[in-house]
PDB file of C-alpha atoms in Angstrom:
ATOM      1  CA  UNK A   1     -34.355 -20.790  32.338  1.00  0.00           C
ATOM      2  CA  UNK A   2     -32.244 -21.749  35.348  1.00  0.00           C
ATOM      3  CA  UNK A   3     -30.503 -18.714  36.866  1.00  0.00           C
ATOM      4  CA  UNK A   4     -26.775 -19.369  37.256  1.00  0.00           C
ATOM      5  CA  UNK A   5     -24.025 -17.568  39.162  1.00  0.00           C
ATOM      6  CA  UNK A   6     -21.090 -18.381  36.883  1.00  0.00           C
ATOM      7  CA  UNK A   7     -18.336 -17.478  39.350  1.00  0.00           C
ATOM      8  CA  UNK A   8     -18.064 -18.226  43.063  1.00  0.00           C
ATOM      9  CA  UNK A   9     -15.546 -19.798  45.431  1.00  0.00           C
ATOM     10  CA  UNK A  10     -15.418 -21.984  48.531  1.00  0.00           C
ATOM     11  CA  UNK A  11     -12.409 -22.690  50.706  1.00  0.00           C
ATOM     12  CA  UNK A  12     -11.105 -23.928  54.019  1.00  0.00           C
ATOM     13  CA  UNK A  13      -8.797 -21.042  54.757  1.00  0.00           C
ATOM     14  CA  UNK A  14      -5.071 -21.472  55.372  1.00  0.00           C
ATOM     15  CA  UNK A  15      -2.569 -18.665  54.927  1.00  0.00           C
ATOM     16  CA  UNK A  16      -0.166 -20.830  52.916  1.00  0.00           C
ATOM     17  CA  UNK A  17      -2.818 -21.883  50.385  1.00  0.00           C
ATOM     18  CA  UNK A  18      -4.487 -18.503  49.929  1.00  0.00           C
ATOM     19  CA  UNK A  19      -1.562 -16.118  49.998  1.00  0.00           C
ATOM     20  CA  UNK A  20      -3.406 -13.598  47.833  1.00  0.00           C
ATOM     21  CA  UNK A  21      -5.774 -12.888  50.759  1.00  0.00           C
ATOM     22  CA  UNK A  22      -4.097  -9.921  52.458  1.00  0.00           C
ATOM     23  CA  UNK A  23      -4.542  -8.512  55.947  1.00  0.00           C
ATOM     24  CA  UNK A  24      -6.937  -5.936  54.449  1.00  0.00           C
ATOM     25  CA  UNK A  25      -9.238  -8.832  53.457  1.00  0.00           C
ATOM     26  CA  UNK A  26      -9.972 -10.077  56.975  1.00  0.00           C
ATOM     27  CA  UNK A  27     -13.535 -11.142  56.092  1.00  0.00           C
ATOM     28  CA  UNK A  28     -12.057 -13.746  53.727  1.00  0.00           C
ATOM     29  CA  UNK A  29      -9.700 -15.257  56.317  1.00  0.00           C
ATOM     30  CA  UNK A  30     -12.134 -17.925  57.405  1.00  0.00           C
ATOM     31  CA  UNK A  31     -13.709 -21.113  56.100  1.00  0.00           C
ATOM     32  CA  UNK A  32     -16.319 -20.134  53.501  1.00  0.00           C
ATOM     33  CA  UNK A  33     -18.521 -23.041  52.509  1.00  0.00           C
ATOM     34  CA  UNK A  34     -21.917 -23.776  50.887  1.00  0.00           C
ATOM     35  CA  UNK A  35     -24.092 -23.105  53.929  1.00  0.00           C
ATOM     36  CA  UNK A  36     -22.773 -19.530  54.054  1.00  0.00           C
ATOM     37  CA  UNK A  37     -23.753 -18.820  50.432  1.00  0.00           C
ATOM     38  CA  UNK A  38     -27.102 -20.622  50.248  1.00  0.00           C
ATOM     39  CA  UNK A  39     -29.280 -17.853  51.817  1.00  0.00           C
ATOM     40  CA  UNK A  40     -27.869 -15.273  49.407  1.00  0.00           C
ATOM     41  CA  UNK A  41     -28.564 -17.483  46.393  1.00  0.00           C
ATOM     42  CA  UNK A  42     -32.127 -18.025  47.568  1.00  0.00           C
ATOM     43  CA  UNK A  43     -32.596 -14.291  48.129  1.00  0.00           C
ATOM     44  CA  UNK A  44     -31.497 -13.505  44.576  1.00  0.00           C
ATOM     45  CA  UNK A  45     -33.305 -16.464  42.986  1.00  0.00           C
ATOM     46  CA  UNK A  46     -30.130 -18.231  41.811  1.00  0.00           C
ATOM     47  CA  UNK A  47     -30.599 -21.968  41.252  1.00  0.00           C
ATOM     48  CA  UNK A  48     -27.063 -22.992  40.345  1.00  0.00           C
ATOM     49  CA  UNK A  49     -23.424 -21.946  40.447  1.00  0.00           C
ATOM     50  CA  UNK A  50     -20.054 -22.562  38.808  1.00  0.00           C
ATOM     51  CA  UNK A  51     -17.510 -23.205  41.576  1.00  0.00           C
ATOM     52  CA  UNK A  52     -14.085 -21.815  40.647  1.00  0.00           C
ATOM     53  CA  UNK A  53     -10.592 -22.579  41.953  1.00  0.00           C
ATOM     54  CA  UNK A  54      -8.821 -20.004  44.125  1.00  0.00           C
ATOM     55  CA  UNK A  55      -5.371 -21.544  44.590  1.00  0.00           C
ATOM     56  CA  UNK A  56      -2.927 -23.466  42.414  1.00  0.00           C
ATOM     57  CA  UNK A  57      -3.575 -26.864  43.897  1.00  0.00           C
ATOM     58  CA  UNK A  58      -4.874 -30.181  42.615  1.00  0.00           C
ATOM     59  CA  UNK A  59      -5.798 -30.926  46.228  1.00  0.00           C
ATOM     60  CA  UNK A  60      -8.097 -27.894  46.238  1.00  0.00           C
ATOM     61  CA  UNK A  61      -9.683 -29.087  42.992  1.00  0.00           C
ATOM     62  CA  UNK A  62     -10.422 -32.481  44.547  1.00  0.00           C
ATOM     63  CA  UNK A  63     -11.890 -30.705  47.590  1.00  0.00           C
ATOM     64  CA  UNK A  64     -14.114 -28.540  45.356  1.00  0.00           C
ATOM     65  CA  UNK A  65     -15.317 -31.581  43.431  1.00  0.00           C
ATOM     66  CA  UNK A  66     -16.264 -33.315  46.677  1.00  0.00           C
ATOM     67  CA  UNK A  67     -18.153 -30.202  47.793  1.00  0.00           C
ATOM     68  CA  UNK A  68     -19.888 -30.090  44.429  1.00  0.00           C
ATOM     69  CA  UNK A  69     -21.029 -33.700  44.808  1.00  0.00           C
ATOM     70  CA  UNK A  70     -22.557 -32.825  48.182  1.00  0.00           C
ATOM     71  CA  UNK A  71     -24.080 -29.446  47.241  1.00  0.00           C
ATOM     72  CA  UNK A  72     -27.254 -29.351  45.182  1.00  0.00           C
ATOM     73  CA  UNK A  73     -26.716 -25.889  43.719  1.00  0.00           C
ATOM     74  CA  UNK A  74     -23.131 -26.401  42.417  1.00  0.00           C
ATOM     75  CA  UNK A  75     -23.589 -27.413  38.784  1.00  0.00           C
ATOM     76  CA  UNK A  76     -19.954 -27.408  37.589  1.00  0.00           C
ATOM     77  CA  UNK A  77     -16.382 -26.861  38.799  1.00  0.00           C
ATOM     78  CA  UNK A  78     -13.528 -24.924  37.243  1.00  0.00           C
ATOM     79  CA  UNK A  79     -10.416 -26.486  38.743  1.00  0.00           C
ATOM     80  CA  UNK A  80      -6.646 -26.184  38.515  1.00  0.00           C
ATOM     81  CA  UNK A  81      -3.995 -28.418  37.011  1.00  0.00           C
ATOM     82  CA  UNK A  82      -0.340 -27.840  36.139  1.00  0.00           C
ATOM     83  CA  UNK A  83      -0.658 -27.085  32.445  1.00  0.00           C
ATOM     84  CA  UNK A  84       3.103 -27.243  31.925  1.00  0.00           C
ATOM     85  CA  UNK A  85       3.459 -30.757  33.334  1.00  0.00           C
ATOM     86  CA  UNK A  86       4.777 -33.392  30.921  1.00  0.00           C
ATOM     87  CA  UNK A  87       2.365 -35.746  32.685  1.00  0.00           C
ATOM     88  CA  UNK A  88      -0.669 -33.518  32.009  1.00  0.00           C
ATOM     89  CA  UNK A  89      -2.642 -36.201  30.157  1.00  0.00           C
ATOM     90  CA  UNK A  90      -2.353 -38.552  33.119  1.00  0.00           C
ATOM     91  CA  UNK A  91      -3.075 -35.744  35.577  1.00  0.00           C
ATOM     92  CA  UNK A  92      -6.295 -34.947  33.730  1.00  0.00           C
ATOM     93  CA  UNK A  93      -7.301 -38.591  33.689  1.00  0.00           C
ATOM     94  CA  UNK A  94      -6.704 -38.796  37.437  1.00  0.00           C
ATOM     95  CA  UNK A  95      -8.869 -35.699  38.008  1.00  0.00           C
ATOM     96  CA  UNK A  96     -11.635 -36.806  35.650  1.00  0.00           C
ATOM     97  CA  UNK A  97     -15.063 -36.082  37.135  1.00  0.00           C
ATOM     98  CA  UNK A  98     -18.470 -35.420  35.546  1.00  0.00           C
ATOM     99  CA  UNK A  99     -18.705 -32.000  37.253  1.00  0.00           C
ATOM    100  CA  UNK A 100     -15.218 -30.832  36.230  1.00  0.00           C
ATOM    101  CA  UNK A 101     -15.932 -28.660  33.183  1.00  0.00           C
ATOM    102  CA  UNK A 102     -13.000 -26.267  33.046  1.00  0.00           C
ATOM    103  CA  UNK A 103      -9.672 -25.033  34.372  1.00  0.00           C
ATOM    104  CA  UNK A 104      -8.084 -21.759  35.424  1.00  0.00           C
ATOM    105  CA  UNK A 105      -4.717 -20.444  36.551  1.00  0.00           C
ATOM    106  CA  UNK A 106      -4.182 -17.154  38.403  1.00  0.00           C
ATOM    107  CA  UNK A 107      -2.020 -15.702  35.654  1.00  0.00           C
ATOM    108  CA  UNK A 108      -2.289 -12.243  37.216  1.00  0.00           C
ATOM    109  CA  UNK A 109      -0.185 -13.495  40.152  1.00  0.00           C
ATOM    110  CA  UNK A 110       2.664 -14.800  38.022  1.00  0.00           C
ATOM    111  CA  UNK A 111       5.975 -12.849  38.160  1.00  0.00           C
ATOM    112  CA  UNK A 112       5.638 -12.395  34.400  1.00  0.00           C
ATOM    113  CA  UNK A 113       2.083 -12.959  33.114  1.00  0.00           C
ATOM    114  CA  UNK A 114       3.207 -12.172  29.565  1.00  0.00           C
ATOM    115  CA  UNK A 115       5.851 -14.897  29.721  1.00  0.00           C
ATOM    116  CA  UNK A 116       3.336 -17.383  31.148  1.00  0.00           C
ATOM    117  CA  UNK A 117       0.858 -16.689  28.346  1.00  0.00           C
ATOM    118  CA  UNK A 118       3.506 -17.344  25.691  1.00  0.00           C
ATOM    119  CA  UNK A 119       5.179 -20.359  27.344  1.00  0.00           C
ATOM    120  CA  UNK A 120       5.201 -23.267  24.827  1.00  0.00           C
ATOM    121  CA  UNK A 121       4.465 -25.889  27.498  1.00  0.00           C
ATOM    122  CA  UNK A 122       1.500 -23.902  28.832  1.00  0.00           C
ATOM    123  CA  UNK A 123       0.121 -23.439  25.340  1.00  0.00           C
ATOM    124  CA  UNK A 124       0.502 -27.147  24.597  1.00  0.00           C
ATOM    125  CA  UNK A 125      -1.420 -27.814  27.809  1.00  0.00           C
ATOM    126  CA  UNK A 126      -4.265 -25.519  26.802  1.00  0.00           C
ATOM    127  CA  UNK A 127      -4.402 -27.229  23.407  1.00  0.00           C
ATOM    128  CA  UNK A 128      -4.886 -30.527  25.209  1.00  0.00           C
ATOM    129  CA  UNK A 129      -7.650 -29.059  27.407  1.00  0.00           C
ATOM    130  CA  UNK A 130      -9.477 -27.799  24.346  1.00  0.00           C
ATOM    131  CA  UNK A 131      -9.214 -31.138  22.577  1.00  0.00           C
ATOM    132  CA  UNK A 132     -10.966 -32.597  25.611  1.00  0.00           C
ATOM    133  CA  UNK A 133     -13.622 -29.831  25.448  1.00  0.00           C
ATOM    134  CA  UNK A 134     -12.656 -28.242  28.746  1.00  0.00           C
ATOM    135  CA  UNK A 135     -13.353 -24.543  29.200  1.00  0.00           C
ATOM    136  CA  UNK A 136     -10.301 -22.428  29.974  1.00  0.00           C
ATOM    137  CA  UNK A 137     -10.820 -19.271  32.042  1.00  0.00           C
ATOM    138  CA  UNK A 138      -8.415 -16.377  31.494  1.00  0.00           C
ATOM    139  CA  UNK A 139      -7.532 -14.445  34.656  1.00  0.00           C
ATOM    140  CA  UNK A 140      -5.410 -11.408  33.842  1.00  0.00           C
ATOM    141  CA  UNK A 141      -5.553  -7.691  34.538  1.00  0.00           C
ATOM    142  CA  UNK A 142      -5.799  -4.846  32.025  1.00  0.00           C
ATOM    143  CA  UNK A 143      -1.977  -4.787  31.902  1.00  0.00           C
ATOM    144  CA  UNK A 144      -1.821  -8.026  29.935  1.00  0.00           C
ATOM    145  CA  UNK A 145      -4.873  -7.867  27.700  1.00  0.00           C
ATOM    146  CA  UNK A 146      -2.680  -7.553  24.558  1.00  0.00           C
ATOM    147  CA  UNK A 147      -0.964 -10.841  25.403  1.00  0.00           C
ATOM    148  CA  UNK A 148      -4.340 -12.348  26.296  1.00  0.00           C
ATOM    149  CA  UNK A 149      -5.563 -11.511  22.781  1.00  0.00           C
ATOM    150  CA  UNK A 150      -2.646 -13.387  21.226  1.00  0.00           C
ATOM    151  CA  UNK A 151      -3.153 -16.284  23.647  1.00  0.00           C
ATOM    152  CA  UNK A 152      -6.864 -16.508  22.856  1.00  0.00           C
ATOM    153  CA  UNK A 153      -6.247 -16.334  19.109  1.00  0.00           C
ATOM    154  CA  UNK A 154      -3.999 -19.399  19.391  1.00  0.00           C
ATOM    155  CA  UNK A 155      -6.694 -21.365  21.234  1.00  0.00           C
ATOM    156  CA  UNK A 156      -9.939 -21.360  19.289  1.00  0.00           C
ATOM    157  CA  UNK A 157     -10.740 -25.063  19.620  1.00  0.00           C
ATOM    158  CA  UNK A 158     -13.224 -24.597  22.455  1.00  0.00           C
ATOM    159  CA  UNK A 159     -14.700 -21.920  24.706  1.00  0.00           C
ATOM    160  CA  UNK A 160     -12.454 -19.433  26.483  1.00  0.00           C
ATOM    161  CA  UNK A 161     -13.883 -17.248  29.253  1.00  0.00           C
ATOM    162  CA  UNK A 162     -12.439 -13.921  30.410  1.00  0.00           C
ATOM    163  CA  UNK A 163     -12.877 -13.455  34.146  1.00  0.00           C
ATOM    164  CA  UNK A 164     -13.850 -10.178  35.813  1.00  0.00           C
ATOM    165  CA  UNK A 165     -14.075  -7.991  32.684  1.00  0.00           C
ATOM    166  CA  UNK A 166     -10.284  -8.463  32.342  1.00  0.00           C
ATOM    167  CA  UNK A 167      -9.868  -6.303  35.466  1.00  0.00           C
ATOM    168  CA  UNK A 168     -10.003  -2.855  33.861  1.00  0.00           C
ATOM    169  CA  UNK A 169      -8.197   0.176  35.241  1.00  0.00           C
ATOM    170  CA  UNK A 170     -11.212   2.068  36.592  1.00  0.00           C
ATOM    171  CA  UNK A 171      -9.238   5.301  36.822  1.00  0.00           C
ATOM    172  CA  UNK A 172      -9.044   5.481  33.008  1.00  0.00           C
ATOM    173  CA  UNK A 173     -12.753   5.100  32.264  1.00  0.00           C
ATOM    174  CA  UNK A 174     -14.945   2.766  30.235  1.00  0.00           C
ATOM    175  CA  UNK A 175     -14.020   4.324  26.875  1.00  0.00           C
ATOM    176  CA  UNK A 176     -10.374   3.420  27.448  1.00  0.00           C
ATOM    177  CA  UNK A 177     -11.335  -0.114  28.484  1.00  0.00           C
ATOM    178  CA  UNK A 178     -13.399  -0.473  25.308  1.00  0.00           C
ATOM    179  CA  UNK A 179     -10.256   0.151  23.252  1.00  0.00           C
ATOM    180  CA  UNK A 180      -8.339  -2.393  25.330  1.00  0.00           C
ATOM    181  CA  UNK A 181     -10.962  -5.117  25.138  1.00  0.00           C
ATOM    182  CA  UNK A 182     -12.092  -4.748  21.518  1.00  0.00           C
ATOM    183  CA  UNK A 183      -9.648  -7.235  19.964  1.00  0.00           C
ATOM    184  CA  UNK A 184     -10.401  -9.907  22.546  1.00  0.00           C
ATOM    185  CA  UNK A 185     -14.141  -9.397  22.175  1.00  0.00           C
ATOM    186  CA  UNK A 186     -13.767  -9.791  18.402  1.00  0.00           C
ATOM    187  CA  UNK A 187     -12.784 -13.446  18.943  1.00  0.00           C
ATOM    188  CA  UNK A 188     -16.123 -15.241  18.898  1.00  0.00           C
ATOM    189  CA  UNK A 189     -14.984 -18.182  21.026  1.00  0.00           C
ATOM    190  CA  UNK A 190     -14.265 -15.817  23.947  1.00  0.00           C
ATOM    191  CA  UNK A 191     -16.987 -15.031  26.486  1.00  0.00           C
ATOM    192  CA  UNK A 192     -16.757 -12.611  29.411  1.00  0.00           C
ATOM    193  CA  UNK A 193     -17.897 -12.895  32.995  1.00  0.00           C
ATOM    194  CA  UNK A 194     -19.702  -9.848  34.370  1.00  0.00           C
ATOM    195  CA  UNK A 195     -17.973 -10.297  37.691  1.00  0.00           C
ATOM    196  CA  UNK A 196     -15.408  -8.796  40.023  1.00  0.00           C
ATOM    197  CA  UNK A 197     -15.872  -5.139  39.139  1.00  0.00           C
ATOM    198  CA  UNK A 198     -17.061  -4.031  42.582  1.00  0.00           C
ATOM    199  CA  UNK A 199     -13.755  -5.003  44.176  1.00  0.00           C
ATOM    200  CA  UNK A 200     -11.385  -3.493  41.624  1.00  0.00           C
ATOM    201  CA  UNK A 201      -9.543  -0.378  42.897  1.00  0.00           C
ATOM    202  CA  UNK A 202     -11.654   2.718  42.282  1.00  0.00           C
ATOM    203  CA  UNK A 203     -10.817   6.410  42.142  1.00  0.00           C
ATOM    204  CA  UNK A 204     -12.075   8.356  45.148  1.00  0.00           C
ATOM    205  CA  UNK A 205     -15.773   9.044  44.956  1.00  0.00           C
ATOM    206  CA  UNK A 206     -16.592   6.399  42.326  1.00  0.00           C
ATOM    207  CA  UNK A 207     -19.857   4.673  43.231  1.00  0.00           C
ATOM    208  CA  UNK A 208     -21.275   1.361  42.081  1.00  0.00           C
ATOM    209  CA  UNK A 209     -23.532   3.275  39.707  1.00  0.00           C
ATOM    210  CA  UNK A 210     -20.423   4.739  38.071  1.00  0.00           C
ATOM    211  CA  UNK A 211     -19.481   1.200  37.034  1.00  0.00           C
ATOM    212  CA  UNK A 212     -22.510   0.814  34.765  1.00  0.00           C
ATOM    213  CA  UNK A 213     -20.676   2.168  31.668  1.00  0.00           C
ATOM    214  CA  UNK A 214     -18.395  -0.895  31.827  1.00  0.00           C
ATOM    215  CA  UNK A 215     -21.440  -3.140  31.548  1.00  0.00           C
ATOM    216  CA  UNK A 216     -22.663  -1.034  28.625  1.00  0.00           C
ATOM    217  CA  UNK A 217     -19.333  -1.535  26.837  1.00  0.00           C
ATOM    218  CA  UNK A 218     -19.396  -5.274  27.548  1.00  0.00           C
ATOM    219  CA  UNK A 219     -22.891  -5.522  26.088  1.00  0.00           C
ATOM    220  CA  UNK A 220     -21.781  -3.595  23.014  1.00  0.00           C
ATOM    221  CA  UNK A 221     -18.601  -5.532  22.233  1.00  0.00           C
ATOM    222  CA  UNK A 222     -19.445  -9.067  23.421  1.00  0.00           C
ATOM    223  CA  UNK A 223     -23.208  -9.033  22.886  1.00  0.00           C
ATOM    224  CA  UNK A 224     -25.726 -10.659  25.178  1.00  0.00           C
ATOM    225  CA  UNK A 225     -24.852 -14.119  23.823  1.00  0.00           C
ATOM    226  CA  UNK A 226     -21.270 -14.050  25.213  1.00  0.00           C
ATOM    227  CA  UNK A 227     -21.759 -12.562  28.674  1.00  0.00           C
ATOM    228  CA  UNK A 228     -22.539 -14.316  31.928  1.00  0.00           C
ATOM    229  CA  UNK A 229     -23.247 -13.037  35.408  1.00  0.00           C
ATOM    230  CA  UNK A 230     -20.823 -13.965  38.198  1.00  0.00           C
ATOM    231  CA  UNK A 231     -20.926 -12.772  41.799  1.00  0.00           C
ATOM    232  CA  UNK A 232     -17.319 -13.594  42.711  1.00  0.00           C
ATOM    233  CA  UNK A 233     -18.627 -14.570  46.152  1.00  0.00           C
ATOM    234  CA  UNK A 234     -17.104 -14.380  48.757  1.00  0.00           C
ATOM    235  CA  UNK A 235     -14.590 -11.882  47.315  1.00  0.00           C
ATOM    236  CA  UNK A 236     -17.533  -9.564  46.622  1.00  0.00           C
ATOM    237  CA  UNK A 237     -17.926  -9.220  50.412  1.00  0.00           C
ATOM    238  CA  UNK A 238     -14.990  -6.789  50.221  1.00  0.00           C
ATOM    239  CA  UNK A 239     -17.250  -4.243  48.505  1.00  0.00           C
ATOM    240  CA  UNK A 240     -19.160  -1.622  50.477  1.00  0.00           C
ATOM    241  CA  UNK A 241     -21.995  -3.001  52.599  1.00  0.00           C
ATOM    242  CA  UNK A 242     -24.620  -1.329  50.408  1.00  0.00           C
ATOM    243  CA  UNK A 243     -23.153  -2.781  47.173  1.00  0.00           C
ATOM    244  CA  UNK A 244     -23.644  -6.252  45.764  1.00  0.00           C
ATOM    245  CA  UNK A 245     -23.006  -7.812  42.355  1.00  0.00           C
ATOM    246  CA  UNK A 246     -26.489  -9.310  41.955  1.00  0.00           C
ATOM    247  CA  UNK A 247     -28.254  -5.948  42.149  1.00  0.00           C
ATOM    248  CA  UNK A 248     -25.575  -4.218  40.065  1.00  0.00           C
ATOM    249  CA  UNK A 249     -25.949  -6.666  37.188  1.00  0.00           C
ATOM    250  CA  UNK A 250     -29.758  -6.538  37.426  1.00  0.00           C
ATOM    251  CA  UNK A 251     -29.542  -2.756  37.127  1.00  0.00           C
ATOM    252  CA  UNK A 252     -27.114  -2.952  34.208  1.00  0.00           C
ATOM    253  CA  UNK A 253     -29.352  -5.337  32.255  1.00  0.00           C
ATOM    254  CA  UNK A 254     -32.756  -3.885  33.172  1.00  0.00           C
ATOM    255  CA  UNK A 255     -33.389  -2.470  29.697  1.00  0.00           C
ATOM    256  CA  UNK A 256     -32.711  -5.774  27.915  1.00  0.00           C
ATOM    257  CA  UNK A 257     -35.405  -8.171  26.761  1.00  0.00           C
ATOM    258  CA  UNK A 258     -36.382 -11.068  29.019  1.00  0.00           C
ATOM    259  CA  UNK A 259     -34.599 -13.495  26.666  1.00  0.00           C
ATOM    260  CA  UNK A 260     -31.400 -11.436  26.763  1.00  0.00           C
ATOM    261  CA  UNK A 261     -31.519 -11.226  30.549  1.00  0.00           C
ATOM    262  CA  UNK A 262     -32.104 -14.974  30.760  1.00  0.00           C
ATOM    263  CA  UNK A 263     -29.043 -15.588  28.587  1.00  0.00           C
ATOM    264  CA  UNK A 264     -26.776 -13.470  30.808  1.00  0.00           C
ATOM    265  CA  UNK A 265     -28.202 -14.852  34.047  1.00  0.00           C
ATOM    266  CA  UNK A 266     -27.983 -18.498  33.065  1.00  0.00           C
ATOM    267  CA  UNK A 267     -28.442 -19.513  29.462  1.00  0.00           C
ATOM    268  CA  UNK A 268     -24.923 -18.661  28.319  1.00  0.00           C
ATOM    269  CA  UNK A 269     -23.347 -20.426  31.290  1.00  0.00           C
ATOM    270  CA  UNK A 270     -25.453 -23.478  30.561  1.00  0.00           C
ATOM    271  CA  UNK A 271     -24.093 -23.541  27.009  1.00  0.00           C
ATOM    272  CA  UNK A 272     -20.428 -22.880  27.827  1.00  0.00           C
ATOM    273  CA  UNK A 273     -20.239 -25.246  30.822  1.00  0.00           C
ATOM    274  CA  UNK A 274     -22.656 -27.895  29.419  1.00  0.00           C
ATOM    275  CA  UNK A 275     -24.999 -27.669  32.394  1.00  0.00           C
TER     276      UNK A 275
END
């Protein structure tokens, strides 16, 4: 089974395009392109990736698709489009590309994520995406998981994918997150990316090993058939120098069967993104 990193980014950095990159994220304030990631993929025996948008720009999506055409290990792109546009059908036709398999919006950065998730125009746009069998990736924090449940329940026509565990509040513990995530995990068309946890704010003294209970909860509520590994490279470079998402996920899944590990490290992504 091909090993897939289901979540990574590339960009040519500009401050106006990537406003979410703060001064505390200096390592990200540079061009980060395929040649920088390739050695890490080879080291961890990853044969393919899903390249994911990082700004609300059709221009960025076109740039990512061009990179994907030129990069042997990029197997699919999750892009961005204005879901509320009355011209969405035409916009999607203009973006049409064999490697464009899904879309995402940084809902967490909206002034009111709850309002965005309930907006009729947005929901009509997601309906259209699902009719065209495009994956939609949900990017919210723990604060808006209740609204994400309602959103996901309205959109069961195709795969939905929750990014970064839904960004749990690590100060409250894995048992609290289990209660928050249970209703979303109960929706069988929703998968979850095992990604992003290393760079969520942690209480003082919390180590990478202390994050393993979140993986245990994810395995319990989603099952091995609806989880997929994602590095969130290069954002994962913000973690401590002795921490990396590849080793953390390997540790978290070490007790699983080889088939279950293969599903999380590639098989599920191949199914969801039609690789």
